[in-house]
Coordinates of N, CA and C in Angstrom, one line a residue:
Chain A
X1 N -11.6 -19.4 8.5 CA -10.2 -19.1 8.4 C -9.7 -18.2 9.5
X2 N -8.0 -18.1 9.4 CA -7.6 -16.9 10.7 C -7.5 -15.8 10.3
X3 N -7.7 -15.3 9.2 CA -7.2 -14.1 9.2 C -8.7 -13.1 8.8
X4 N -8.6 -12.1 8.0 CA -9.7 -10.9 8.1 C -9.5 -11.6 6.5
X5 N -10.9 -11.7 6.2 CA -11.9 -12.2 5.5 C -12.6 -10.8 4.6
X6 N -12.7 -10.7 2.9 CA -13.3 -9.8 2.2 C -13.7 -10.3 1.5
X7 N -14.9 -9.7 0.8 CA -15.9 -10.2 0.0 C -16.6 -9.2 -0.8
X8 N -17.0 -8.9 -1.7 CA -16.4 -10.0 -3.0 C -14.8 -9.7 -3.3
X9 N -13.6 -9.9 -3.9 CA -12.3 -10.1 -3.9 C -12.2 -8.8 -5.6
X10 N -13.6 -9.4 -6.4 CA -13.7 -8.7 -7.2 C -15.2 -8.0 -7.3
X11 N -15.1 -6.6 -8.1 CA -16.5 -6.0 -8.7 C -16.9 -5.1 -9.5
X12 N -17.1 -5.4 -10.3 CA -17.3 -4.5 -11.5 C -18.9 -3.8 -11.1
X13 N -18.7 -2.4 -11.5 CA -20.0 -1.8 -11.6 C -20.3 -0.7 -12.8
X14 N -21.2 -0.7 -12.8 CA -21.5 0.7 -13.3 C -21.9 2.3 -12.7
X15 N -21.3 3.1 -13.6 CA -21.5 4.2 -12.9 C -23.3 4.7 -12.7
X16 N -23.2 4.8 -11.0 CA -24.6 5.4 -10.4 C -25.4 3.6 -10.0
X17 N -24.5 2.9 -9.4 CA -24.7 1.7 -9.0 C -24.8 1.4 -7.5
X18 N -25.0 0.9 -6.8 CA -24.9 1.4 -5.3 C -24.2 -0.4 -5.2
X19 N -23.0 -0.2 -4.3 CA -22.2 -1.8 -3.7 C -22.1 -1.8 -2.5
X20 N -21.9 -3.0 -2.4 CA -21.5 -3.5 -0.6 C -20.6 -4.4 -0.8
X21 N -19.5 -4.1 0.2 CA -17.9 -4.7 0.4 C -18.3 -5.2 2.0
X22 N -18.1 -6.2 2.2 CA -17.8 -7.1 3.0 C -16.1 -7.8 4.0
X23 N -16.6 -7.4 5.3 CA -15.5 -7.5 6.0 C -15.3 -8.4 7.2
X24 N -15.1 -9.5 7.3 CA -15.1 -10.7 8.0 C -13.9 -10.4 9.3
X25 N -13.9 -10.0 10.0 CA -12.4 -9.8 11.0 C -12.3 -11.2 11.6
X26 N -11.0 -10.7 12.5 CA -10.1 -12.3 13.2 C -11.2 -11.9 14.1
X27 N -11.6 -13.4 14.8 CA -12.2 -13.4 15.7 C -11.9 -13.0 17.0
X28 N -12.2 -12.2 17.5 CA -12.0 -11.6 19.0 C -11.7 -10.8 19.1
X29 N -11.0 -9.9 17.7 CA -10.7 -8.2 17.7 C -11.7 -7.2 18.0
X30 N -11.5 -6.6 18.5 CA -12.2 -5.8 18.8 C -12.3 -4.3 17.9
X31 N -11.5 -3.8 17.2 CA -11.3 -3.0 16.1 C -11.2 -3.4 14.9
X32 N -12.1 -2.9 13.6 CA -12.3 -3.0 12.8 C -11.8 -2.0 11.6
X33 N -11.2 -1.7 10.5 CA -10.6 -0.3 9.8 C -11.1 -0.6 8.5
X34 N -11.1 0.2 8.0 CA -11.5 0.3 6.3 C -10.3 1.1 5.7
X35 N -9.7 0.9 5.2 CA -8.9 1.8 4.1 C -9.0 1.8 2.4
X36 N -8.4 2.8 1.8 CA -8.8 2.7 0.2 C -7.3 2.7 -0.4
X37 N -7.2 1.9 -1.4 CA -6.2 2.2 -1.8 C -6.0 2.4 -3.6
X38 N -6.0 3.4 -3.7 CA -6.1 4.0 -5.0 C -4.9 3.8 -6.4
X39 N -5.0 3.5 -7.6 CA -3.8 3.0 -8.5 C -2.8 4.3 -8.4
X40 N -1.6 3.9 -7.7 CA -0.7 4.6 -7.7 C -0.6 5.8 -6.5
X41 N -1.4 5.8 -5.6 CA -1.6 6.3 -4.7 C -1.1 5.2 -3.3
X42 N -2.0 5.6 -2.1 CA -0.9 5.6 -1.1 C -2.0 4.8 -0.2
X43 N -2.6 4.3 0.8 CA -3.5 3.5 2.1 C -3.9 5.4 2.1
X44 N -5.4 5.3 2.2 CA -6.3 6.5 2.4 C -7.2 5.9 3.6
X45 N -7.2 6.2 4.9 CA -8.0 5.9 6.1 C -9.4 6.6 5.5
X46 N -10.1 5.5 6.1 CA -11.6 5.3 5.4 C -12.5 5.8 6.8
X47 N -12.5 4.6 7.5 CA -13.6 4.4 9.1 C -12.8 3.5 10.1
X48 N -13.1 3.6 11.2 CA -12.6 3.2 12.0 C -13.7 2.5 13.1
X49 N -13.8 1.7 13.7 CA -14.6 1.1 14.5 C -13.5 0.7 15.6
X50 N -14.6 0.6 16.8 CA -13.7 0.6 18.6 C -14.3 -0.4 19.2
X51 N -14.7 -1.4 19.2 CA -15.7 -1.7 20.2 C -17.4 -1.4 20.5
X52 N -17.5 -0.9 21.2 CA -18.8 -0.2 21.1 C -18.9 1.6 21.1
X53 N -17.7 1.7 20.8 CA -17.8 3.6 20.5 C -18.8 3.9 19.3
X54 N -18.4 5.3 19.4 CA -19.1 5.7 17.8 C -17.5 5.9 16.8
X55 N -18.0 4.7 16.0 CA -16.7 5.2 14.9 C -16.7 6.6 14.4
X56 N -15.2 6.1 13.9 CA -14.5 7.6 13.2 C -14.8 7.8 12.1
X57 N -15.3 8.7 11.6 CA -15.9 8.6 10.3 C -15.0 9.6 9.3
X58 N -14.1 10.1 9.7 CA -13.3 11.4 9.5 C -12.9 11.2 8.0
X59 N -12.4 9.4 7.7 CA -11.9 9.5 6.4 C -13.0 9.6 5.4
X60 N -14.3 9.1 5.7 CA -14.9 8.9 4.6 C -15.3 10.4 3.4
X61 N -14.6 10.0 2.4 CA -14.6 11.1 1.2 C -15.7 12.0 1.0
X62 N -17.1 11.2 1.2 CA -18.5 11.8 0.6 C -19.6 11.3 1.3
X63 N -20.6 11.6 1.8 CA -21.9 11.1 2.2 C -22.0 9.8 1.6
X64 N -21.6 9.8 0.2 CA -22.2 8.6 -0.5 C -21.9 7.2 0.3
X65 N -20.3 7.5 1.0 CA -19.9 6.4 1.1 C -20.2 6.3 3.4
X66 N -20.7 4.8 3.6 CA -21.3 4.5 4.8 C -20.4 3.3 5.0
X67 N -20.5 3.2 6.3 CA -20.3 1.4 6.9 C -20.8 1.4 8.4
X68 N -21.1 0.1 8.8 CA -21.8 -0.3 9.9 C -21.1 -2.1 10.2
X69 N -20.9 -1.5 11.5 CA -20.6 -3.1 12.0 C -21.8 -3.9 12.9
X70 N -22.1 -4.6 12.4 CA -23.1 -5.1 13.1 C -22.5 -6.9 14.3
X71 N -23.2 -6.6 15.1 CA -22.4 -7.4 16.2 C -20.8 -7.3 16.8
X72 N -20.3 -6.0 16.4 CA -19.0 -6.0 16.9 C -18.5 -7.0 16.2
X73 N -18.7 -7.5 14.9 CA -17.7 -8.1 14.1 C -18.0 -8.0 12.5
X74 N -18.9 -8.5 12.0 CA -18.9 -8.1 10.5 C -19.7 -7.0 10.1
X75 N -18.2 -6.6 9.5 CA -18.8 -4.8 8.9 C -19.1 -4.6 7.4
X76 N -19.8 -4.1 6.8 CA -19.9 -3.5 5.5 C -19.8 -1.7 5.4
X77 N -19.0 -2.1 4.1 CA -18.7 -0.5 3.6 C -19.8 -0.5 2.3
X78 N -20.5 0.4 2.6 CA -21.6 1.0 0.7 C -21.0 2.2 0.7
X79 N -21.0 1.8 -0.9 CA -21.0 3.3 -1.6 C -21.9 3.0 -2.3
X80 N -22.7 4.4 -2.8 CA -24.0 4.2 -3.1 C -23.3 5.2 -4.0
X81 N -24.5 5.1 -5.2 CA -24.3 6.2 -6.8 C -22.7 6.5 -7.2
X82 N -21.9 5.2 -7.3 CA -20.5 4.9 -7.3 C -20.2 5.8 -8.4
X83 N -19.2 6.2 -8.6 CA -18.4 7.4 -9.5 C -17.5 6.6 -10.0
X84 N -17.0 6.7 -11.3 CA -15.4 6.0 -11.8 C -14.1 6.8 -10.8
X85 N -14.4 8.0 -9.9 CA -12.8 8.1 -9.3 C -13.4 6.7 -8.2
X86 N -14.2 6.6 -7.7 CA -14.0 5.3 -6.3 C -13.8 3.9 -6.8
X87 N -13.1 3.7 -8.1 CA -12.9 2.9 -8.5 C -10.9 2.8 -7.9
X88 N -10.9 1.3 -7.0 CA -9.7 1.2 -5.9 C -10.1 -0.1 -5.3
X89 N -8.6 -0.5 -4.4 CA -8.5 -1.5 -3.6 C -9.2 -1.3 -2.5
X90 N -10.6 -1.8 -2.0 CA -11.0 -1.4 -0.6 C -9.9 -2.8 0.5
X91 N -9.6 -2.0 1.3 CA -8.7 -3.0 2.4 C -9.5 -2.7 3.6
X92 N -9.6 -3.9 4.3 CA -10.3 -4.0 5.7 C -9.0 -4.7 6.3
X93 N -9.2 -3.7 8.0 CA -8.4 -4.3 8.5 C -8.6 -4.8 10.0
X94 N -7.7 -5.5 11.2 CA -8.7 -5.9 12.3 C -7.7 -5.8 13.0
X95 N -8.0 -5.6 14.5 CA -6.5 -5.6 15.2 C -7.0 -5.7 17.0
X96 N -6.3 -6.8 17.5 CA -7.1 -7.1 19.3 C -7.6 -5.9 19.6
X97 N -7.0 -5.1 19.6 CA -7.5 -3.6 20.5 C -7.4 -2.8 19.5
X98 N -7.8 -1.5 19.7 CA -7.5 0.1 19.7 C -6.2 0.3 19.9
X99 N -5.4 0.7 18.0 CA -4.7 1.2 18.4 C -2.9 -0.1 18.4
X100 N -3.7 -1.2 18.4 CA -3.0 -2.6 18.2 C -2.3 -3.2 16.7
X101 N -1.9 -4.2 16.5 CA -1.3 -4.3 15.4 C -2.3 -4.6 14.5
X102 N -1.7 -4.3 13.4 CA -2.9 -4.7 12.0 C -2.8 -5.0 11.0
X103 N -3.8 -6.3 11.3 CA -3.7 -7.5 10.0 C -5.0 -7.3 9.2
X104 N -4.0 -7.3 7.4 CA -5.1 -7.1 6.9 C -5.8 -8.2 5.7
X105 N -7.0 -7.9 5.3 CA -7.5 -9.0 4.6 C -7.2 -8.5 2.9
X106 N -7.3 -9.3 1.9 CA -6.4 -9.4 0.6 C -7.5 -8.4 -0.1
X107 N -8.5 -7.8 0.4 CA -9.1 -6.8 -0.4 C -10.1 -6.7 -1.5
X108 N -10.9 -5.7 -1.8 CA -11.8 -6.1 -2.5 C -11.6 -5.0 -3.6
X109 N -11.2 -5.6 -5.1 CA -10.9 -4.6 -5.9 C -12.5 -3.6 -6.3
X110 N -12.5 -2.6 -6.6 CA -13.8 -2.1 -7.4 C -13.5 -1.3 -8.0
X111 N -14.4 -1.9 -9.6 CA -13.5 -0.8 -10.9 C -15.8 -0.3 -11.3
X112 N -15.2 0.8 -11.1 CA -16.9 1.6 -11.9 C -16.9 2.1 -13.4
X113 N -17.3 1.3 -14.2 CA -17.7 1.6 -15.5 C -18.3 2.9 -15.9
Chain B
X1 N -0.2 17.7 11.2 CA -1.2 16.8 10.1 C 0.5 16.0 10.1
X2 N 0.3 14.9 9.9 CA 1.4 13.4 10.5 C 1.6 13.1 8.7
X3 N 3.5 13.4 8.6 CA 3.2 12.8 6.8 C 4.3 11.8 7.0
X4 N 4.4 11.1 6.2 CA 5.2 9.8 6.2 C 5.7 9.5 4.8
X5 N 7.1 9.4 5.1 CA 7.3 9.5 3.3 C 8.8 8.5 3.7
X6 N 8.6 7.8 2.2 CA 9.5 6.3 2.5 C 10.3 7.0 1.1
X7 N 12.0 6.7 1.4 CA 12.9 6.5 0.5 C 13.8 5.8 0.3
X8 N 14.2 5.1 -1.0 CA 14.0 5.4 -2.4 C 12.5 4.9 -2.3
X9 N 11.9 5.2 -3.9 CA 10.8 4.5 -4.1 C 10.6 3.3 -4.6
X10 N 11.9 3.1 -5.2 CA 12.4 1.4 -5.6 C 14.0 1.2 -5.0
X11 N 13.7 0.2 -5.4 CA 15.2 -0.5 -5.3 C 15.7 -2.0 -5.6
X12 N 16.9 -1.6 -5.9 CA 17.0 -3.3 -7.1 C 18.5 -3.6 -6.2
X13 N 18.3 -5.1 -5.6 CA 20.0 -5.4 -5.5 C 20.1 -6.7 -5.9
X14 N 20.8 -7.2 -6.0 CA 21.5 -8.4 -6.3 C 20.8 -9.7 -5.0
X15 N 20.9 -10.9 -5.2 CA 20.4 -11.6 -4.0 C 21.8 -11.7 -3.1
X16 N 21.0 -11.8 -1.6 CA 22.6 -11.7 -0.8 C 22.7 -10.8 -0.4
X17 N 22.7 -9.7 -0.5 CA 22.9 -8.2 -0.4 C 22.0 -7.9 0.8
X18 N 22.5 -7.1 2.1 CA 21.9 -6.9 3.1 C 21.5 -5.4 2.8
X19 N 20.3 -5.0 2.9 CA 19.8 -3.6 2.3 C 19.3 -3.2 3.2
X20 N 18.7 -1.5 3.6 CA 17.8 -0.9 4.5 C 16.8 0.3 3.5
X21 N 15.9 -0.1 4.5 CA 14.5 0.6 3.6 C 14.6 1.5 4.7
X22 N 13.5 2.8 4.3 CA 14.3 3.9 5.4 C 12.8 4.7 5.7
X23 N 12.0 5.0 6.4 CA 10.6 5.8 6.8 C 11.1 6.8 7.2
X24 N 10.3 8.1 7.2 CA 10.6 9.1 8.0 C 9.2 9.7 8.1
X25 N 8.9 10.4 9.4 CA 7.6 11.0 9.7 C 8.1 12.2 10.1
X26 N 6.8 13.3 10.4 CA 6.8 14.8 10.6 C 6.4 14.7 12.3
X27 N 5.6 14.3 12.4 CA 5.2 14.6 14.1 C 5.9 13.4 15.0
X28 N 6.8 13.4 16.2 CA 7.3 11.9 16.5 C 6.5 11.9 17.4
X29 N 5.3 12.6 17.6 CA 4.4 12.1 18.8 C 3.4 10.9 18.4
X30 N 4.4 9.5 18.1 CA 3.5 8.3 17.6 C 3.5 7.6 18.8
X31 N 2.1 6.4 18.6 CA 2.1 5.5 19.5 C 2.7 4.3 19.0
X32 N 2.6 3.9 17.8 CA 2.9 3.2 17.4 C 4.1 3.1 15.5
X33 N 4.7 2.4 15.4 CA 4.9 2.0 14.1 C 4.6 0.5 13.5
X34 N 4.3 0.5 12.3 CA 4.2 -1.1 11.6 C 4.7 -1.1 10.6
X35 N 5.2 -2.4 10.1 CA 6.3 -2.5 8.7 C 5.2 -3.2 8.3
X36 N 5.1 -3.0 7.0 CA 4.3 -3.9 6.5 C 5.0 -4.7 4.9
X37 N 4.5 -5.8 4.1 CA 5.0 -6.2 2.9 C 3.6 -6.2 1.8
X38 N 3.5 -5.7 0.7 CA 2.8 -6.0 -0.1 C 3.5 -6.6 -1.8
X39 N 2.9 -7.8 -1.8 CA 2.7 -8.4 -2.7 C 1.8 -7.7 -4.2
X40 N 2.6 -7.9 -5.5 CA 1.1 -7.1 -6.4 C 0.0 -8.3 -6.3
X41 N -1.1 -7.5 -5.9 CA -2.6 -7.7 -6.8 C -2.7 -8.3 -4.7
X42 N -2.4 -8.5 -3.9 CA -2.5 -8.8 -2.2 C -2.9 -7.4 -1.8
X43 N -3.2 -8.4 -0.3 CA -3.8 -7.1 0.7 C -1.7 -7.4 1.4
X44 N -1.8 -6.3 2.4 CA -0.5 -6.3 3.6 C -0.8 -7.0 4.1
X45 N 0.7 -7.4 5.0 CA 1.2 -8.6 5.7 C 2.0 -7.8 6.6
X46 N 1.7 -8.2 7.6 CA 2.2 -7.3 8.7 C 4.0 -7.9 9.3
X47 N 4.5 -7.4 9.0 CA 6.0 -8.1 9.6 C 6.6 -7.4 10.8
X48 N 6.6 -6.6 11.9 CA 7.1 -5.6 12.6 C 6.1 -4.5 13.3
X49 N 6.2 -4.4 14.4 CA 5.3 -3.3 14.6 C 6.2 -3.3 16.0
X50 N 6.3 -1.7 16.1 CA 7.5 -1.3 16.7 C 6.4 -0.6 18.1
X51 N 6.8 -0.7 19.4 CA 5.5 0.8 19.8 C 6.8 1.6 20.7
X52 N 6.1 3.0 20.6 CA 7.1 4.2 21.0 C 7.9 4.3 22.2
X53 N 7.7 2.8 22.8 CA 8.6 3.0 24.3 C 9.9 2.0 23.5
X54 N 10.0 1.3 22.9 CA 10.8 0.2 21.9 C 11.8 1.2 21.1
X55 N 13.0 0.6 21.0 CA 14.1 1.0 19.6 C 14.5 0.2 18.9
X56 N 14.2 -1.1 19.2 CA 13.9 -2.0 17.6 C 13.0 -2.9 18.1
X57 N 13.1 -4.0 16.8 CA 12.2 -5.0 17.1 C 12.7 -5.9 15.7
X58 N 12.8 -7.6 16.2 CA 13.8 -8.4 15.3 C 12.4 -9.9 15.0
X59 N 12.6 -9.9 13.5 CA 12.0 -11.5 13.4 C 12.6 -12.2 12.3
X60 N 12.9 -13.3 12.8 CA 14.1 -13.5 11.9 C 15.7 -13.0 10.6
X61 N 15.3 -12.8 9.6 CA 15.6 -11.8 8.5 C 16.1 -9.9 8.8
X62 N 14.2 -9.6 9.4 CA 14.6 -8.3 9.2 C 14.9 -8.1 10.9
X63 N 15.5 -6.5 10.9 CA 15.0 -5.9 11.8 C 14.7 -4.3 12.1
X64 N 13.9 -4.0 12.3 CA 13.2 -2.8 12.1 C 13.9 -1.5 13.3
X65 N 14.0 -0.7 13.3 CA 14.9 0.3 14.5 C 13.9 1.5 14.1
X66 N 13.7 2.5 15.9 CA 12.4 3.6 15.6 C 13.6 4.3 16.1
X67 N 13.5 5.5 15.7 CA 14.1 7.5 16.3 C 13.4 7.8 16.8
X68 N 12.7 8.2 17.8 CA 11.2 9.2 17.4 C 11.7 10.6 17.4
X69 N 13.2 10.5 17.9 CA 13.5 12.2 18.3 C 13.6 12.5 16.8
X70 N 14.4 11.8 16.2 CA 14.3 12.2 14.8 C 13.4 11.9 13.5
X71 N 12.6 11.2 14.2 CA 11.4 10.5 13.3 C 11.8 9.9 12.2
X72 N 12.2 8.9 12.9 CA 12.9 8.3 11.8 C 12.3 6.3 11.9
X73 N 12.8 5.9 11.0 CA 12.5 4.1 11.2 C 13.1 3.4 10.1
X74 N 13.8 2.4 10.4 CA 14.4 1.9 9.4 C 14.1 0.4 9.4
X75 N 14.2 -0.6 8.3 CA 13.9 -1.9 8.3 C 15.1 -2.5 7.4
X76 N 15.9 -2.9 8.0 CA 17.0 -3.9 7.9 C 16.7 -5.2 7.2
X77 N 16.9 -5.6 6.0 CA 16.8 -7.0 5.8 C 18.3 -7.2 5.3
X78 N 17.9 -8.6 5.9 CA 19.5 -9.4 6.2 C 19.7 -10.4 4.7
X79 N 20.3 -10.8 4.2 CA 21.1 -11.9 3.3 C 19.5 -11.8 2.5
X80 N 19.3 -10.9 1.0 CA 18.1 -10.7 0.6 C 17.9 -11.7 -0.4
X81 N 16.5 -12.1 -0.3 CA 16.4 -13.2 -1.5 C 15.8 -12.8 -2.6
X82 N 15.3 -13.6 -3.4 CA 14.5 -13.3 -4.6 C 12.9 -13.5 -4.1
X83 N 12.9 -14.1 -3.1 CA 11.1 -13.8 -2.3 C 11.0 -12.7 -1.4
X84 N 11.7 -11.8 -0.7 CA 11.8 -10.7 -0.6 C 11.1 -9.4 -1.2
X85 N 11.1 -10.1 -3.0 CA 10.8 -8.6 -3.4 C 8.9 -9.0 -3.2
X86 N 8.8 -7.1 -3.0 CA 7.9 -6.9 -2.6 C 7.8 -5.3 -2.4
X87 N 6.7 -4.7 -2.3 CA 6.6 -3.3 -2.0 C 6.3 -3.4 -0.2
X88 N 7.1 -2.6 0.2 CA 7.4 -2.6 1.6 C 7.0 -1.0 2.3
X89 N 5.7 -1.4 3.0 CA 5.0 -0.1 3.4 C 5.5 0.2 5.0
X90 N 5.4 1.9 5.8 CA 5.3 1.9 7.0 C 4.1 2.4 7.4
X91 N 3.9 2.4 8.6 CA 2.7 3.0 8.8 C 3.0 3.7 10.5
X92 N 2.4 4.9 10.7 CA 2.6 5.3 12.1 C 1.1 5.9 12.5
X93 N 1.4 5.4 13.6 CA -0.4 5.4 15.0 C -0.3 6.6 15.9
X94 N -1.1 7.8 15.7 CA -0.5 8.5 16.5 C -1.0 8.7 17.8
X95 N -2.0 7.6 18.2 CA -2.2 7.7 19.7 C -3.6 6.6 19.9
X96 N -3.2 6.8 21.3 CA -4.1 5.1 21.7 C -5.8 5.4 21.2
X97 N -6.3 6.6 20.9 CA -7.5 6.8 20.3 C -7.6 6.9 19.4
X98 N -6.4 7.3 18.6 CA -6.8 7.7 17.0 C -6.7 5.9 16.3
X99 N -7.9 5.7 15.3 CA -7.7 4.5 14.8 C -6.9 5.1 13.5
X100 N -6.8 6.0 12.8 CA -6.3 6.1 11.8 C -5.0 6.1 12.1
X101 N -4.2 5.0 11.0 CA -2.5 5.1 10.9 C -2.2 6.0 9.3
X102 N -1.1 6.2 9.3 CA -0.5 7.1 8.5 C 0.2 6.2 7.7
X103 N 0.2 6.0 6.9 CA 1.2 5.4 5.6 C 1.8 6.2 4.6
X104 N 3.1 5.7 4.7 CA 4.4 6.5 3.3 C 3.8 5.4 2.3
X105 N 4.0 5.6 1.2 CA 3.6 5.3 -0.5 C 4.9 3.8 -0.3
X106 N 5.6 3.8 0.0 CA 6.1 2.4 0.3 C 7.6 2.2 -0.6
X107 N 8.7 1.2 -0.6 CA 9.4 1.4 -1.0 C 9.5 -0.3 -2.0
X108 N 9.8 0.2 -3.2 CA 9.4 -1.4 -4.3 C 11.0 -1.6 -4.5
X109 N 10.9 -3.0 -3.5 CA 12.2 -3.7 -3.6 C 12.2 -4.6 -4.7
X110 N 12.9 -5.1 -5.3 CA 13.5 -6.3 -6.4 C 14.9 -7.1 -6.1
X111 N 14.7 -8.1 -5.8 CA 16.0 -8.7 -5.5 C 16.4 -10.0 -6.5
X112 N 16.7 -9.5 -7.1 CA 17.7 -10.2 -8.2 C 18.8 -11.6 -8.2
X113 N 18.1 -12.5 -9.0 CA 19.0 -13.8 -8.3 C 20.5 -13.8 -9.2

């Protein structure tokens, strides 16, 4: 497809579960973004990826929570020993450059039991 | 610290009715701005993205206008329909390194046939 690709769409866990969200970008962007979006809350910046920099890791809430892009294009976010507050919309997003417009993919809910 | 706060937080008009959604930020030292649309239970859809040398920017329907002196942004929609409604987010970039954008809580239109 053309647009930024997430996986799974849905996921139920239990609390002290460790998951992986899945993020497919447009082909050829070169930036990759994670955001959280919480019930009734607001887009919370998660990670940021550049190319070949070292991402920004500034939003990530806790140690628990990681991501890695592998090949400059598909990235995964874990949260590991998942808590009922990180239960939210994870949104990935992708954009030509650093800093460029951004399109995002329909998101991957996750509710922790 | 970059805050972004969208007013009203709803809004209901009649169809037909030419409305403006209204952003406002704290630091105008942005690189960029983006309108965005959210659908419930969707990821954003990017409709507008303004960058800080620009004073508007038009695609069909809406059109979006930046202040930065006054940090301000507005998104104009024209003759509004009943597919219109949507929650309608901004987001501001504050510089060609920073990946993180800034998002106001967004403003939930209803347009009424």
């Amino acid at each position: 497809g053309a647009g930024v690709s997430q996986s799974p769409s849905n996921k139920v866990t239990e609390k002290g579960k460790d998951v992986e969200l899945r993020c497919d970008p447009i082909s050829g962007h070169t930036a990759l973004y994670w955001y959280r979006q919480s019930l009734g809350q607001g887009l919370e910046f998660l990670i940021y990826f550049q190319g070949n920099s070292a991402p920004d890791k500034s939003g990530l809430p806790s140690d628990r929570f990681s991501a890695e892009r592998t090949g400059g294009s598909v990235s995964t976010l874990t949260i590991q020993r998942t808590q009922q507050e990180d239960s939210a919309v994870y949104l990935c997003a992708s954009s030509p450059r650093g800093a460029g417009e951004l399109f995002f993919g329909e998101g991957s809910r996750l509710t922790v039991l | 610290k970059q805050e972004v706060t969208q007013i009203p937080a709803a809004l209901s008009v009649p169809e037909g009715e030419n409305l403006v959604l209204n952003c406002s930020f704290t630091d105008s030292a942005i690189y960029n701005l983006q309108w965005f649309r959210q659908d419930p239970g969707k990821g954003l859809t990017s409709l507008l993205l303004i960058q800080s040398s620009q004073r508007e920017q038009t695609s069909g329907r809406l059109n979006a206008s930046l202040d930065k002196s006054s940090g301000r942004s507005t998104l104009y929609i024209a003759a509004s329909q009943p597919g219109d409604s949507a929650t309608y987010l901004c987001a501001v970039r504050q510089g060609t390194n920073a990946g993180k954008s800034t998002f106001g809580d967004g403003t939930t239109l209803t347009v009424k046939p």
